[in-house]
Short mmCIF file of C-alpha atoms in Angstrom, two decimals:
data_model
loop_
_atom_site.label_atom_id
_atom_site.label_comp_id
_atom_site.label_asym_id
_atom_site.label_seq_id
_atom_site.Cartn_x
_atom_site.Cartn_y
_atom_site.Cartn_z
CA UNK W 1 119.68 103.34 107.34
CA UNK W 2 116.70 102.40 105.65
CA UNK W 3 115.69 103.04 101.93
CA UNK W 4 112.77 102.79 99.98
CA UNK W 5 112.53 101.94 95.72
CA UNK W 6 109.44 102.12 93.72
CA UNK W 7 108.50 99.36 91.88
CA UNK W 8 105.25 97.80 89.89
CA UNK W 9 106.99 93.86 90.50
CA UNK W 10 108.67 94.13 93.52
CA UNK W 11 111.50 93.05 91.26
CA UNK W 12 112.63 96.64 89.46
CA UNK W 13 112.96 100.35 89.63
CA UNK W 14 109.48 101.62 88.41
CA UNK W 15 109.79 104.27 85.75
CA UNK W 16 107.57 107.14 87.92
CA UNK W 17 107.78 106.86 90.91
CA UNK W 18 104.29 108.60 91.60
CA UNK W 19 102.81 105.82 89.62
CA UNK W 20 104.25 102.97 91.13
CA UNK W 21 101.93 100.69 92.86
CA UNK W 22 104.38 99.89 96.16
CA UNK W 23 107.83 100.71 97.89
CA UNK W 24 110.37 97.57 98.24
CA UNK W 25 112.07 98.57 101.80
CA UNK W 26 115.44 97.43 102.18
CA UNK W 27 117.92 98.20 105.54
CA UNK W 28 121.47 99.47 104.44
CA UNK W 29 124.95 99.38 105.89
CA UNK W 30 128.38 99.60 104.66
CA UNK W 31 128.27 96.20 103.99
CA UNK W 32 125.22 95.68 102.08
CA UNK W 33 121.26 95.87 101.48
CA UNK W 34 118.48 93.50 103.10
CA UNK W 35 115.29 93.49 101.87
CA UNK W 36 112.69 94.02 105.12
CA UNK W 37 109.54 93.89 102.92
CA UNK W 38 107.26 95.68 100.48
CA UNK W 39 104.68 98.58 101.19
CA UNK W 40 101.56 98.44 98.71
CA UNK W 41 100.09 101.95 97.91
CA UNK W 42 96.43 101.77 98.59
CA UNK W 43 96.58 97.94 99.75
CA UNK W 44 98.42 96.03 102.58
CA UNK W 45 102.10 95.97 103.08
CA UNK W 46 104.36 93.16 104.43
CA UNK W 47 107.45 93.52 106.39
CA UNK W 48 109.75 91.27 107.81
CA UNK W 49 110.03 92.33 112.07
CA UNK W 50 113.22 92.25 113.76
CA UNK W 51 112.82 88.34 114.92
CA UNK W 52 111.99 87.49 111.25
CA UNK W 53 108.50 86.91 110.83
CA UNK W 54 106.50 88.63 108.24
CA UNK W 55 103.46 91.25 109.59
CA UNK W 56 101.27 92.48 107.46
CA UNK W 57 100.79 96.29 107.91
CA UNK W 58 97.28 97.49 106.87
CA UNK W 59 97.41 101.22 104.85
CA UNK W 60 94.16 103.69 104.61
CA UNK W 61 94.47 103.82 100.22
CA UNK W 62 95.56 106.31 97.99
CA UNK W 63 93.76 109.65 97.35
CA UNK W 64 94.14 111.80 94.53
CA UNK W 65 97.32 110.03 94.20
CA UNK W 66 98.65 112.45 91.78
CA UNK W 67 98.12 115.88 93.51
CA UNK W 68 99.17 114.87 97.42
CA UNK W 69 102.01 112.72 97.96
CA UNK W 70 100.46 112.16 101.77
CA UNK W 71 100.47 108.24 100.79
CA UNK W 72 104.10 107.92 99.67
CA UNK W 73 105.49 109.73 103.17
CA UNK W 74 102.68 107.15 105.15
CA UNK W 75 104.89 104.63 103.62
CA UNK W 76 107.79 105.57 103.39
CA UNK W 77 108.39 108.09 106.42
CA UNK W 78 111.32 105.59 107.83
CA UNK W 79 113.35 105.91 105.50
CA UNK W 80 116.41 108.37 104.86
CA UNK W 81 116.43 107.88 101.01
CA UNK W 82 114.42 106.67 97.81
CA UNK W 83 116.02 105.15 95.03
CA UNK W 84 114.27 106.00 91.50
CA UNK W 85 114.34 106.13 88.18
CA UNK W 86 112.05 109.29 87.83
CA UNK W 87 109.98 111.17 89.27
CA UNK W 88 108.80 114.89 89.12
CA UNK W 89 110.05 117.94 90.65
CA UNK W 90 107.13 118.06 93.53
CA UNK W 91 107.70 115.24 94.58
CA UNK W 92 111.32 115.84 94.46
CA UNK W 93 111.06 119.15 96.56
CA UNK W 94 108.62 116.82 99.07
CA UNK W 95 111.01 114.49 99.94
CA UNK W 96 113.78 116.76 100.58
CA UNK W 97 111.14 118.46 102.87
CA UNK W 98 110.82 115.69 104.82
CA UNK W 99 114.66 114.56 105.19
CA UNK W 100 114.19 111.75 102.50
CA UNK W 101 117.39 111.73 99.77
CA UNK W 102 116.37 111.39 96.57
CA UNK W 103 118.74 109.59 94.55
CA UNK W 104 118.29 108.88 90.50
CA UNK W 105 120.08 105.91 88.69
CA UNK W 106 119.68 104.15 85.60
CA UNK W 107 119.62 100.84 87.23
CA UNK W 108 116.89 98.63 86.77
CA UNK W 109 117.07 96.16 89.31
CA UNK W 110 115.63 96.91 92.44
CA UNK W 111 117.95 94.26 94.89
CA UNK W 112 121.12 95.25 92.52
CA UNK W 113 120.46 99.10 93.22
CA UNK W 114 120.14 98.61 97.02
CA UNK W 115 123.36 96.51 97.33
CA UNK W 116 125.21 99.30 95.32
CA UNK W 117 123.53 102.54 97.09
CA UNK W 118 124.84 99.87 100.29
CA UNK W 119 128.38 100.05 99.05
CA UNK W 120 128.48 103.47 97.68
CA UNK W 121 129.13 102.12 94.04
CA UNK W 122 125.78 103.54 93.07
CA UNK W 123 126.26 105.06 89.96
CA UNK W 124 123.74 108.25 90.17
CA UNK W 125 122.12 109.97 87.55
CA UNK W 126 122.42 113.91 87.69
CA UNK W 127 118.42 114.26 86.96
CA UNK W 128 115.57 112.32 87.10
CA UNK W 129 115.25 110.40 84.11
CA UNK W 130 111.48 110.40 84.51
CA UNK W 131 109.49 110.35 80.80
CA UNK W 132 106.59 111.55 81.15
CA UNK W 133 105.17 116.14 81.17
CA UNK W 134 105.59 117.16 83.84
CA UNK W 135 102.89 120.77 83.09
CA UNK W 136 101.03 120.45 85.94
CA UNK W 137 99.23 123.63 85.63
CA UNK W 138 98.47 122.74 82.23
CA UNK W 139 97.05 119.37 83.02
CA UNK W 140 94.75 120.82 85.93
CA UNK W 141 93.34 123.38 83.86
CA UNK W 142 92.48 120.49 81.44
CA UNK W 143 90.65 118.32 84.17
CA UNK W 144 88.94 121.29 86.11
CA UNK W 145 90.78 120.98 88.94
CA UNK W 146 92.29 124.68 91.02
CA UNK W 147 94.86 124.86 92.57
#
């Protein structure tokens, strides 16, 4: 199975994950995590191919980030679940849309997270822990934008 985690370093578990400026893509068994590469939002990607060499993968960009989540599912469509700190509720309802698990956890380290969600000794957090208002409505009245 393969699984995606936000991150700003390619290192650990971004706080939003709608913020976060790429996806470290690992492949999972019962037996652990592997890292394949990491998918840049709005930038290139690079991901390790099946006889080991690393491709780069170019991406169109991100836009209006915030309101469409078109450039998370261009990166992450193959993959069966995200790993994430937080995130909001759209985004939440978007992934299970599109057959992707999300899964919350208090772990910071990307590679640590992985190896656990791997094992099935993730410990999972019963709600996003995401920190930031999540008024929608509110904020697009603010900047003029309709839904």
């Amino acid at each position: 199975m393969r699984i995606a985690i936000p991150s700003e370093d390619g290192r650990t578990i971004a706080r939003h994950t709608g913020r976060a400026s790429g996806f470290i893509i690992y492949d999972v068994t019962d037996v652990g995590a592997s890292r394949v590469g990491v998918r840049t939002v709005g930038g290139p990607s690079t991901e390790r191919t099946a006889g080991g060499t690393i491709e780069e993968r170019p991406h169109d960009g991100c836009r209006n980030r915030h309101h469409n989540h078109s450039d998370i599912f261009e990166l992450i469509g193959d993959c069966r679940a995200m790993i994430s700190f937080g995130m909001g509720p759209r985004l939440v309802s978007d992934l299970a849309r599109a057959g992707i698990e999300a899964v919350f956890c208090t772990e910071e380290d990307a590679d640590r997270a992985a190896e656990l969600f791997a094992k099935g000794k993730l410990v999972r957090s019963s709600q996003s822990q995401c920190e930031h208002e999540h008024n929608h409505r509110r904020h697009h009245e603010r900047s003029g934008f309709s839904r």
